[in-house]
PDB file of C-alpha atoms and ligand atoms in Angstrom:
ATOM      1  CA  MET A  22       0.000   0.000   0.000  1.00 33.00           C
ATOM      2  CA  GLU A  23       1.442   3.374  -0.935  1.00 35.00           C
ATOM      3  CA  HIS A  24       2.157   5.195   2.323  1.00 35.00           C
ATOM      4  CA  HIS A  25       1.248   8.837   1.696  1.00 36.00           C
ATOM      5  CA  PHE A  26       1.541  10.946   4.810  1.00 36.00           C
ATOM      6  CA  ASP A  27      -0.723  13.903   5.488  1.00 36.00           C
ATOM      7  CA  TRP A  28       0.851  16.629   7.538  1.00 41.00           C
ATOM      8  CA  VAL A  29      -1.262  17.794  10.474  1.00 39.00           C
ATOM      9  CA  LYS A  30       0.221  20.430  12.789  1.00 40.00           C
ATOM     10  CA  GLY A  31       3.690  19.546  11.544  1.00 43.00           C
ATOM     11  CA  LYS A  32       3.195  15.899  12.490  1.00 44.00           C
ATOM     12  CA  LYS A  33       3.126  13.038  10.018  1.00 46.00           C
ATOM     13  CA  MET A  34      -0.289  11.389  10.266  1.00 45.00           C
ATOM     14  CA  HIS A  35      -0.560   7.852   8.995  1.00 48.00           C
ATOM     15  CA  PRO A  36      -3.433   7.649   6.448  1.00 49.00           C
ATOM     16  CA  LEU A  37      -5.602   5.704   8.883  1.00 49.00           C
ATOM     17  CA  TRP A  38      -5.367   8.491  11.429  1.00 50.00           C
ATOM     18  CA  GLN A  39      -6.064  11.479   9.182  1.00 44.00           C
ATOM     19  CA  SER A  40      -7.884  14.107  11.160  1.00 44.00           C
ATOM     20  CA  PRO A  41     -10.715  14.770  11.259  1.00 47.00           C
ATOM     21  CA  LEU A  42     -11.371  11.132  10.448  1.00 59.00           C
ATOM     22  CA  SER A  43     -14.769  10.828  12.078  1.00 66.00           C
ATOM     23  CA  ILE A  44     -17.638   8.379  12.071  1.00 75.00           C
ATOM     24  CA  PRO A  45     -20.785  10.060  10.716  1.00 73.00           C
ATOM     25  CA  GLY A  46     -23.148  10.367  13.698  1.00 80.00           C
ATOM     26  CA  GLY A  47     -20.419   9.230  16.074  1.00 92.00           C
ATOM     27  CA  THR A  48     -21.334  10.240  19.641  1.00 96.00           C
ATOM     28  CA  ARG A  49     -18.833   8.183  21.667  1.00 97.00           C
ATOM     29  CA  GLN A  50     -15.522   8.279  19.824  1.00 97.00           C
ATOM     30  CA  SER A  51     -12.059   7.716  21.343  1.00 97.00           C
ATOM     31  CA  PRO A  52      -9.504   8.843  22.370  1.00 97.00           C
ATOM     32  CA  ILE A  53     -10.453  11.818  24.565  1.00 98.00           C
ATOM     33  CA  ASN A  54      -8.724  14.233  26.910  1.00 98.00           C
ATOM     34  CA  ILE A  55      -9.598  13.289  30.509  1.00 98.00           C
ATOM     35  CA  GLN A  56     -10.121  16.530  32.488  1.00 98.00           C
ATOM     36  CA  TRP A  57      -9.329  15.293  36.008  1.00 98.00           C
ATOM     37  CA  ARG A  58     -11.507  17.910  37.784  1.00 98.00           C
ATOM     38  CA  ASP A  59     -14.513  17.138  35.527  1.00 98.00           C
ATOM     39  CA  SER A  60     -14.418  13.395  36.253  1.00 98.00           C
ATOM     40  CA  ILE A  61     -17.099  12.213  38.676  1.00 98.00           C
ATOM     41  CA  TYR A  62     -16.158   9.919  41.584  1.00 98.00           C
ATOM     42  CA  ASP A  63     -18.556   6.958  41.499  1.00 98.00           C
ATOM     43  CA  PRO A  64     -18.568   5.104  44.869  1.00 98.00           C
ATOM     44  CA  PHE A  65     -20.469   2.207  43.268  1.00 98.00           C
ATOM     45  CA  LEU A  66     -17.573   1.406  40.922  1.00 98.00           C
ATOM     46  CA  LYS A  67     -16.021  -1.902  42.013  1.00 96.00           C
ATOM     47  CA  PRO A  68     -12.315  -2.709  41.969  1.00 95.00           C
ATOM     48  CA  LEU A  69     -11.272  -4.247  38.663  1.00 98.00           C
ATOM     49  CA  LYS A  70     -10.602  -7.990  39.047  1.00 98.00           C
ATOM     50  CA  ILE A  71      -7.829  -9.189  36.688  1.00 98.00           C
ATOM     51  CA  SER A  72      -7.015 -12.901  36.366  1.00 98.00           C
ATOM     52  CA  TYR A  73      -4.694 -13.775  33.496  1.00 98.00           C
ATOM     53  CA  ASP A  74      -3.283 -17.236  32.776  1.00 98.00           C
ATOM     54  CA  PRO A  75       0.235 -16.634  31.342  1.00 97.00           C
ATOM     55  CA  THR A  76       0.071 -19.861  29.317  1.00 97.00           C
ATOM     56  CA  THR A  77      -2.740 -18.384  27.149  1.00 97.00           C
ATOM     57  CA  CYS A  78      -0.097 -16.184  25.486  1.00 95.00           C
ATOM     58  CA  LEU A  79       0.259 -17.185  21.818  1.00 93.00           C
ATOM     59  CA  HIS A  80       2.621 -14.900  19.875  1.00 88.00           C
ATOM     60  CA  ILE A  81       3.785 -11.354  19.239  1.00 86.00           C
ATOM     61  CA  TRP A  82       3.448  -9.939  15.716  1.00 82.00           C
ATOM     62  CA  ASN A  83       3.551  -6.733  13.750  1.00 77.00           C
ATOM     63  CA  ASN A  84       0.258  -5.976  11.979  1.00 75.00           C
ATOM     64  CA  GLY A  85       1.551  -2.981  10.030  1.00 73.00           C
ATOM     65  CA  TYR A  86       0.508  -0.248  12.450  1.00 73.00           C
ATOM     66  CA  SER A  87       1.389  -1.610  15.876  1.00 80.00           C
ATOM     67  CA  PHE A  88       2.733  -4.782  17.376  1.00 81.00           C
ATOM     68  CA  LEU A  89       0.271  -7.079  19.072  1.00 88.00           C
ATOM     69  CA  VAL A  90       0.645  -9.879  21.574  1.00 93.00           C
ATOM     70  CA  GLU A  91      -2.238 -12.291  21.010  1.00 95.00           C
ATOM     71  CA  PHE A  92      -3.839 -14.667  23.490  1.00 97.00           C
ATOM     72  CA  ASP A  93      -5.877 -17.848  23.237  1.00 97.00           C
ATOM     73  CA  ASP A  94      -9.411 -16.561  23.884  1.00 98.00           C
ATOM     74  CA  SER A  95     -11.227 -19.852  23.161  1.00 98.00           C
ATOM     75  CA  ALA A  96     -12.118 -20.225  26.880  1.00 98.00           C
ATOM     76  CA  ASP A  97     -12.442 -18.127  30.046  1.00 98.00           C
ATOM     77  CA  ARG A  98      -8.800 -18.464  31.066  1.00 98.00           C
ATOM     78  CA  SER A  99      -7.557 -14.865  30.960  1.00 98.00           C
ATOM     79  CA  VAL A 100     -10.413 -12.616  32.055  1.00 98.00           C
ATOM     80  CA  ILE A 101     -11.313  -9.342  33.759  1.00 98.00           C
ATOM     81  CA  THR A 102     -14.498  -8.572  35.690  1.00 98.00           C
ATOM     82  CA  GLY A 103     -15.798  -6.014  38.211  1.00 98.00           C
ATOM     83  CA  GLY A 104     -14.904  -2.363  37.779  1.00 98.00           C
ATOM     84  CA  PRO A 105     -17.592  -0.753  35.565  1.00 98.00           C
ATOM     85  CA  LEU A 106     -18.276  -4.077  33.836  1.00 98.00           C
ATOM     86  CA  GLU A 107     -21.592  -5.991  33.968  1.00 98.00           C
ATOM     87  CA  ASN A 108     -20.035  -9.158  32.575  1.00 98.00           C
ATOM     88  CA  GLN A 109     -16.715 -10.994  32.476  1.00 98.00           C
ATOM     89  CA  TYR A 110     -14.520 -10.106  29.468  1.00 98.00           C
ATOM     90  CA  ARG A 111     -11.869 -12.318  27.810  1.00 98.00           C
ATOM     91  CA  LEU A 112      -8.371 -11.056  26.959  1.00 98.00           C
ATOM     92  CA  LYS A 113      -7.768 -11.216  23.204  1.00 98.00           C
ATOM     93  CA  GLN A 114      -4.644  -9.101  22.600  1.00 97.00           C
ATOM     94  CA  PHE A 115      -2.631  -6.150  23.789  1.00 97.00           C
ATOM     95  CA  HIS A 116      -0.801  -3.537  21.747  1.00 94.00           C
ATOM     96  CA  PHE A 117       0.824  -0.121  22.058  1.00 92.00           C
ATOM     97  CA  HIS A 118       0.538   3.365  20.543  1.00 92.00           C
ATOM     98  CA  TRP A 119       3.607   5.609  20.495  1.00 90.00           C
ATOM     99  CA  GLY A 120       5.190   8.667  18.882  1.00 89.00           C
ATOM    100  CA  ALA A 121       8.319   9.427  16.853  1.00 85.00           C
ATOM    101  CA  ILE A 122       9.702  11.359  19.836  1.00 88.00           C
ATOM    102  CA  ASN A 123       8.906  11.365  23.545  1.00 88.00           C
ATOM    103  CA  GLU A 124       6.856  14.584  23.278  1.00 89.00           C
ATOM    104  CA  TRP A 125       3.815  12.670  22.010  1.00 90.00           C
ATOM    105  CA  GLY A 126       2.556   9.127  21.484  1.00 92.00           C
ATOM    106  CA  SER A 127      -0.341   8.338  23.831  1.00 96.00           C
ATOM    107  CA  GLU A 128      -3.901   8.372  22.502  1.00 97.00           C
ATOM    108  CA  HIS A 129      -5.673   9.550  25.660  1.00 98.00           C
ATOM    109  CA  THR A 130      -4.394  12.604  27.535  1.00 98.00           C
ATOM    110  CA  VAL A 131      -4.931  13.690  31.150  1.00 98.00           C
ATOM    111  CA  ASP A 132      -5.469  17.422  31.617  1.00 98.00           C
ATOM    112  CA  SER A 133      -3.944  17.691  28.115  1.00 98.00           C
ATOM    113  CA  LYS A 134      -0.768  15.909  29.248  1.00 98.00           C
ATOM    114  CA  VAL A 135       0.510  13.559  26.556  1.00 97.00           C
ATOM    115  CA  TYR A 136       2.560  10.470  27.478  1.00 97.00           C
ATOM    116  CA  PRO A 137       5.228   8.950  25.192  1.00 95.00           C
ATOM    117  CA  ALA A 138       3.189   5.766  24.755  1.00 95.00           C
ATOM    118  CA  GLU A 139      -0.032   3.990  25.753  1.00 96.00           C
ATOM    119  CA  LEU A 140      -0.763   0.274  26.220  1.00 97.00           C
ATOM    120  CA  HIS A 141      -4.182  -1.171  25.331  1.00 98.00           C
ATOM    121  CA  LEU A 142      -5.298  -4.552  26.702  1.00 98.00           C
ATOM    122  CA  VAL A 143      -8.283  -5.610  24.590  1.00 98.00           C
ATOM    123  CA  HIS A 144     -11.008  -7.848  26.104  1.00 98.00           C
ATOM    124  CA  TRP A 145     -14.369  -8.953  24.673  1.00 98.00           C
ATOM    125  CA  ASN A 146     -17.729  -9.928  26.177  1.00 98.00           C
ATOM    126  CA  ALA A 147     -17.837 -13.681  25.528  1.00 98.00           C
ATOM    127  CA  VAL A 148     -20.719 -14.049  27.995  1.00 98.00           C
ATOM    128  CA  VAL A 149     -23.131 -12.263  25.649  1.00 98.00           C
ATOM    129  CA  TYR A 150     -21.502 -12.559  22.176  1.00 98.00           C
ATOM    130  CA  PRO A 151     -20.395 -15.777  20.406  1.00 98.00           C
ATOM    131  CA  THR A 152     -17.406 -14.217  18.626  1.00 98.00           C
ATOM    132  CA  PHE A 153     -15.041 -11.250  18.964  1.00 98.00           C
ATOM    133  CA  GLU A 154     -16.139 -10.026  15.522  1.00 98.00           C
ATOM    134  CA  GLU A 155     -19.713  -9.698  16.761  1.00 98.00           C
ATOM    135  CA  ALA A 156     -18.663  -8.119  20.069  1.00 98.00           C
ATOM    136  CA  VAL A 157     -16.718  -5.415  18.167  1.00 97.00           C
ATOM    137  CA  MET A 158     -20.043  -4.191  16.744  1.00 97.00           C
ATOM    138  CA  GLU A 159     -21.919  -3.923  20.078  1.00 98.00           C
ATOM    139  CA  GLY A 160     -22.028  -1.132  22.669  1.00 98.00           C
ATOM    140  CA  ASN A 161     -20.978  -3.459  25.524  1.00 98.00           C
ATOM    141  CA  GLY A 162     -18.843  -5.716  23.361  1.00 98.00           C
ATOM    142  CA  LEU A 163     -15.313  -4.693  24.372  1.00 98.00           C
ATOM    143  CA  ALA A 164     -13.484  -3.588  27.503  1.00 99.00           C
ATOM    144  CA  VAL A 165     -10.034  -2.053  27.059  1.00 98.00           C
ATOM    145  CA  ILE A 166      -7.584  -1.298  29.872  1.00 99.00           C
ATOM    146  CA  GLY A 167      -5.437   1.694  28.937  1.00 98.00           C
ATOM    147  CA  VAL A 168      -2.078   2.141  30.662  1.00 98.00           C
ATOM    148  CA  PHE A 169       0.143   5.202  30.129  1.00 98.00           C
ATOM    149  CA  LEU A 170       3.894   4.727  29.746  1.00 97.00           C
ATOM    150  CA  LYS A 171       6.275   7.395  31.091  1.00 97.00           C
ATOM    151  CA  LEU A 172      10.067   7.607  30.939  1.00 96.00           C
ATOM    152  CA  GLY A 173      11.843   6.444  34.070  1.00 97.00           C
ATOM    153  CA  GLU A 174      13.125   3.149  35.427  1.00 97.00           C
ATOM    154  CA  HIS A 175      13.852   0.135  33.259  1.00 97.00           C
ATOM    155  CA  HIS A 176      10.792  -2.165  33.040  1.00 97.00           C
ATOM    156  CA  GLU A 177      11.685  -5.877  33.271  1.00 96.00           C
ATOM    157  CA  GLY A 178       8.329  -7.127  31.941  1.00 94.00           C
ATOM    158  CA  LEU A 179       8.422  -4.840  28.888  1.00 93.00           C
ATOM    159  CA  GLN A 180      12.027  -5.917  28.243  1.00 92.00           C
ATOM    160  CA  MET A 181      10.789  -9.441  27.526  1.00 90.00           C
ATOM    161  CA  LEU A 182       8.662  -8.012  24.682  1.00 88.00           C
ATOM    162  CA  VAL A 183      11.519  -5.801  23.490  1.00 85.00           C
ATOM    163  CA  ASP A 184      13.811  -8.827  23.254  1.00 84.00           C
ATOM    164  CA  ALA A 185      11.169 -10.684  21.218  1.00 81.00           C
ATOM    165  CA  LEU A 186      10.486  -7.862  18.749  1.00 77.00           C
ATOM    166  CA  PRO A 187      13.192  -8.403  16.098  1.00 66.00           C
ATOM    167  CA  ALA A 188      11.489 -11.621  14.979  1.00 67.00           C
ATOM    168  CA  VAL A 189       8.390 -10.560  13.032  1.00 61.00           C
ATOM    169  CA  LYS A 190       6.369 -13.384  14.522  1.00 67.00           C
ATOM    170  CA  HIS A 191       7.756 -14.602  17.809  1.00 69.00           C
ATOM    171  CA  LYS A 192       6.379 -17.630  19.623  1.00 74.00           C
ATOM    172  CA  PHE A 193       6.021 -17.030  23.348  1.00 73.00           C
ATOM    173  CA  ASP A 194       5.819 -19.788  25.894  1.00 75.00           C
ATOM    174  CA  VAL A 195       4.443 -17.739  28.792  1.00 90.00           C
ATOM    175  CA  PHE A 196       3.882 -14.052  29.376  1.00 93.00           C
ATOM    176  CA  ASP A 197       1.751 -12.520  32.130  1.00 96.00           C
ATOM    177  CA  PRO A 198       0.462  -9.106  30.916  1.00 97.00           C
ATOM    178  CA  SER A 199      -0.547  -8.099  34.451  1.00 98.00           C
ATOM    179  CA  CYS A 200       3.142  -7.201  34.928  1.00 97.00           C
ATOM    180  CA  LEU A 201       2.405  -4.242  32.595  1.00 98.00           C
ATOM    181  CA  ILE A 202      -0.511  -2.961  34.713  1.00 98.00           C
ATOM    182  CA  PRO A 203       0.230  -0.628  37.678  1.00 98.00           C
ATOM    183  CA  SER A 204      -0.640  -2.064  41.103  1.00 97.00           C
ATOM    184  CA  CYS A 205      -2.499   1.157  42.024  1.00 98.00           C
ATOM    185  CA  PRO A 206      -6.200   0.274  41.598  1.00 98.00           C
ATOM    186  CA  ASP A 207      -7.316   3.807  40.596  1.00 98.00           C
ATOM    187  CA  TYR A 208      -8.858   4.258  37.130  1.00 98.00           C
ATOM    188  CA  TRP A 209     -11.135   6.451  35.026  1.00 98.00           C
ATOM    189  CA  THR A 210     -13.861   4.858  32.916  1.00 99.00           C
ATOM    190  CA  TYR A 211     -16.004   6.120  30.022  1.00 99.00           C
ATOM    191  CA  ALA A 212     -17.939   4.796  27.014  1.00 98.00           C
ATOM    192  CA  GLY A 213     -15.881   5.070  23.816  1.00 98.00           C
ATOM    193  CA  SER A 214     -14.726   3.420  20.613  1.00 97.00           C
ATOM    194  CA  LEU A 215     -11.876   1.697  18.856  1.00 96.00           C
ATOM    195  CA  THR A 216      -9.261   4.264  17.848  1.00 95.00           C
ATOM    196  CA  THR A 217      -8.403   2.262  14.723  1.00 90.00           C
ATOM    197  CA  PRO A 218     -10.703   0.931  12.006  1.00 88.00           C
ATOM    198  CA  PRO A 219     -13.525  -0.118  12.254  1.00 91.00           C
ATOM    199  CA  LEU A 220     -13.735   2.706  14.917  1.00 94.00           C
ATOM    200  CA  THR A 221     -16.894   1.061  16.265  1.00 95.00           C
ATOM    201  CA  GLU A 222     -18.441   2.479  19.474  1.00 97.00           C
ATOM    202  CA  SER A 223     -18.131  -0.742  21.427  1.00 98.00           C
ATOM    203  CA  VAL A 224     -15.461  -0.031  24.048  1.00 98.00           C
ATOM    204  CA  THR A 225     -15.852   0.435  27.809  1.00 98.00           C
ATOM    205  CA  TRP A 226     -12.549   2.212  28.481  1.00 99.00           C
ATOM    206  CA  ILE A 227     -10.775   1.656  31.789  1.00 99.00           C
ATOM    207  CA  ILE A 228      -7.840   4.094  31.924  1.00 98.00           C
ATOM    208  CA  LYS A 229      -5.406   3.509  34.808  1.00 98.00           C
ATOM    209  CA  LYS A 230      -4.556   6.683  36.704  1.00 98.00           C
ATOM    210  CA  LYS A 231      -0.900   5.702  37.388  1.00 98.00           C
ATOM    211  CA  PRO A 232       1.490   5.251  34.455  1.00 98.00           C
ATOM    212  CA  ILE A 233       4.124   2.496  34.322  1.00 98.00           C
ATOM    213  CA  GLU A 234       7.766   3.539  33.992  1.00 98.00           C
ATOM    214  CA  VAL A 235       9.961   2.402  31.102  1.00 96.00           C
ATOM    215  CA  ASP A 236      13.412   3.641  30.225  1.00 95.00           C
ATOM    216  CA  GLU A 237      14.437   5.658  27.158  1.00 92.00           C
ATOM    217  CA  ASN A 238      16.147   2.725  25.434  1.00 90.00           C
ATOM    218  CA  GLN A 239      13.059   0.569  25.741  1.00 90.00           C
ATOM    219  CA  VAL A 240      10.868   3.217  24.092  1.00 88.00           C
ATOM    220  CA  ASN A 241      13.454   3.982  21.428  1.00 84.00           C
ATOM    221  CA  PHE A 242      14.538   0.502  20.506  1.00 78.00           C
ATOM    222  CA  ALA A 243      11.258  -1.271  21.174  1.00 76.00           C
ATOM    223  CA  PHE A 244       8.774   0.941  19.411  1.00 80.00           C
ATOM    224  CA  ARG A 245      10.792   3.042  16.988  1.00 75.00           C
ATOM    225  CA  MET A 246      12.667   0.283  15.225  1.00 72.00           C
ATOM    226  CA  LEU A 247       9.415  -1.278  13.954  1.00 68.00           C
ATOM    227  CA  LEU A 248       8.434  -0.720  10.345  1.00 57.00           C
ATOM    228  CA  PHE A 249       5.063   0.120   8.794  1.00 58.00           C
ATOM    229  CA  THR A 250       5.933  -1.612   5.540  1.00 54.00           C
ATOM    230  CA  SER A 251       5.960  -5.248   4.571  1.00 56.00           C
ATOM    231  CA  ASP A 252       8.912  -6.863   2.806  1.00 62.00           C
ATOM    232  CA  GLY A 253      10.214  -5.199  -0.318  1.00 65.00           C
ATOM    233  CA  GLU A 254       8.520  -1.831   0.217  1.00 65.00           C
ATOM    234  CA  GLU A 255      10.595   1.236   1.041  1.00 68.00           C
ATOM    235  CA  GLU A 256      11.135   1.184   4.825  1.00 66.00           C
ATOM    236  CA  LYS A 257       9.048   3.606   6.861  1.00 67.00           C
ATOM    237  CA  ARG A 258       9.502   3.672  10.612  1.00 69.00           C
ATOM    238  CA  MET A 259       6.333   2.715  12.474  1.00 73.00           C
ATOM    239  CA  VAL A 260       5.725   5.771  14.642  1.00 76.00           C
ATOM    240  CA  ASP A 261       2.853   8.141  15.402  1.00 76.00           C
ATOM    241  CA  ASN A 262       0.267   5.385  15.364  1.00 81.00           C
ATOM    242  CA  PHE A 263      -2.189   7.337  17.506  1.00 86.00           C
ATOM    243  CA  ARG A 264      -5.524   8.887  16.582  1.00 91.00           C
ATOM    244  CA  PRO A 265      -6.267  12.595  17.248  1.00 93.00           C
ATOM    245  CA  LEU A 266      -8.429  13.519  20.261  1.00 96.00           C
ATOM    246  CA  GLN A 267     -12.192  13.236  19.687  1.00 96.00           C
ATOM    247  CA  PRO A 268     -15.005  15.439  21.102  1.00 96.00           C
ATOM    248  CA  LEU A 269     -16.354  14.388  24.526  1.00 98.00           C
ATOM    249  CA  MET A 270     -19.920  15.272  23.439  1.00 97.00           C
ATOM    250  CA  ASN A 271     -22.562  14.162  25.947  1.00 95.00           C
ATOM    251  CA  ARG A 272     -20.307  11.925  28.075  1.00 98.00           C
ATOM    252  CA  THR A 273     -19.007  11.979  31.635  1.00 98.00           C
ATOM    253  CA  VAL A 274     -15.825  10.304  32.757  1.00 98.00           C
ATOM    254  CA  ARG A 275     -16.181   8.495  36.090  1.00 98.00           C
ATOM    255  CA  SER A 276     -13.327   7.884  38.527  1.00 98.00           C
ATOM    256  CA  SER A 277     -12.937   4.959  40.926  1.00 98.00           C
ATOM    257  CA  PHE A 278     -11.074   7.237  43.360  1.00 98.00           C
ATOM    258  CA  GLN A 279     -11.699  10.533  45.162  1.00 95.00           C
TER     259      GLN A 279
HETATM  260  O1  LIG B  21      -8.548   1.422  19.464  1.00 64.08           O
HETATM  261  B1  LIG B  21      -7.643   0.401  19.716  1.00 64.08           B
HETATM  262  O2  LIG B  21      -6.366   0.586  19.142  1.00 64.08           O
HETATM  263  O3  LIG B  21      -7.592   0.298  21.158  1.00 64.08           O
HETATM  264  C1  LIG B  21      -8.770  -0.469  21.547  1.00 64.08           C
HETATM  265  C2  LIG B  21      -8.924  -1.442  20.452  1.00 64.08           C
HETATM  266  C3  LIG B  21      -9.574  -2.673  20.398  1.00 64.08           C
HETATM  267  C4  LIG B  21      -9.532  -3.424  19.216  1.00 64.08           C
HETATM  268  C5  LIG B  21      -8.853  -2.910  18.127  1.00 64.08           C
HETATM  269  N1  LIG B  21      -8.784  -3.574  16.895  1.00 64.08           N
HETATM  270  C6  LIG B  21      -8.829  -4.873  16.643  1.00 64.08           C
HETATM  271  S1  LIG B  21      -8.762  -6.038  17.768  1.00 64.08           S
HETATM  272  N2  LIG B  21      -8.932  -5.135  15.343  1.00 64.08           N
HETATM  273  C7  LIG B  21      -8.967  -6.466  14.817  1.00 64.08           C
HETATM  274  C8  LIG B  21     -10.349  -6.780  14.412  1.00 64.08           C
HETATM  275  C9  LIG B  21     -11.336  -5.783  14.304  1.00 64.08           C
HETATM  276  C10 LIG B  21     -12.607  -6.143  13.915  1.00 64.08           C
HETATM  277  C11 LIG B  21     -12.915  -7.476  13.638  1.00 64.08           C
HETATM  278  C12 LIG B  21     -11.907  -8.434  13.756  1.00 64.08           C
HETATM  279  C13 LIG B  21     -10.640  -8.092  14.145  1.00 64.08           C
HETATM  280  C14 LIG B  21      -8.204  -1.683  18.178  1.00 64.08           C
HETATM  281  C15 LIG B  21      -8.261  -0.976  19.360  1.00 64.08           C
HETATM  282 ZN1  LIG B  22      -5.134   0.725  20.788  1.00 64.08          ZN
END
């Protein structure tokens, strides 16, 4: 595919993320800026219950605009429940969004603060829907945990992924993604969408308040050495794979903490 880049505010925007790429009639698009003081503490929000089985990890691969780590979601082995969720949701994959430099990269922002990268753990409602493909089309189909990455200490868990990246498709034996989620239980939650095609409004977002720390090398060598192209095409570094902020419209962001 010919990679033409549209320039928006001096930043290269990958075709899929042209702004204002919007869904006609979209009322709950993602990502958004989370205005901390406008978020509403909801005392009825439960703690999020995360139980992942590390042996459900299948492989890591590069799908042309991010790298994903995929899990066996044929049974309820790696699941989340509680929090804002009515049902139990199965882990399908996780992936990252990042920027060409550390000044930008995350999809969501907090009080307009941008992080260098953001992790998305994608889960689907296998209680109600028979397949992921169907869940993607439904308002309560997906639940995504968003975790901000900030520059700081070396992260051992992320390093395992970094070491696996050079191989386009790397078989994992075990990997426990909960090592990438901060132990602080605080989160914001709101009703949103996928930030990549099909951009469907099917995501209950659970954005962790605390970021995880990763060091400069890990961000540089992990994310910025990946390529958008497939074999034979002119190499383009895979960076800036984040979608522009979308209007909040008639939504409130709830917080699990005061
Ligand atoms: O906006 B996100 O990047 O963060 C949250 C999130 C969740 C899912 C995706 N996309 C997926 S799983 N597409 C594959 C697929 C899509 C539709 C049918 C089959 C298969 C992207 C994002
Ligand atoms: Zn994502």
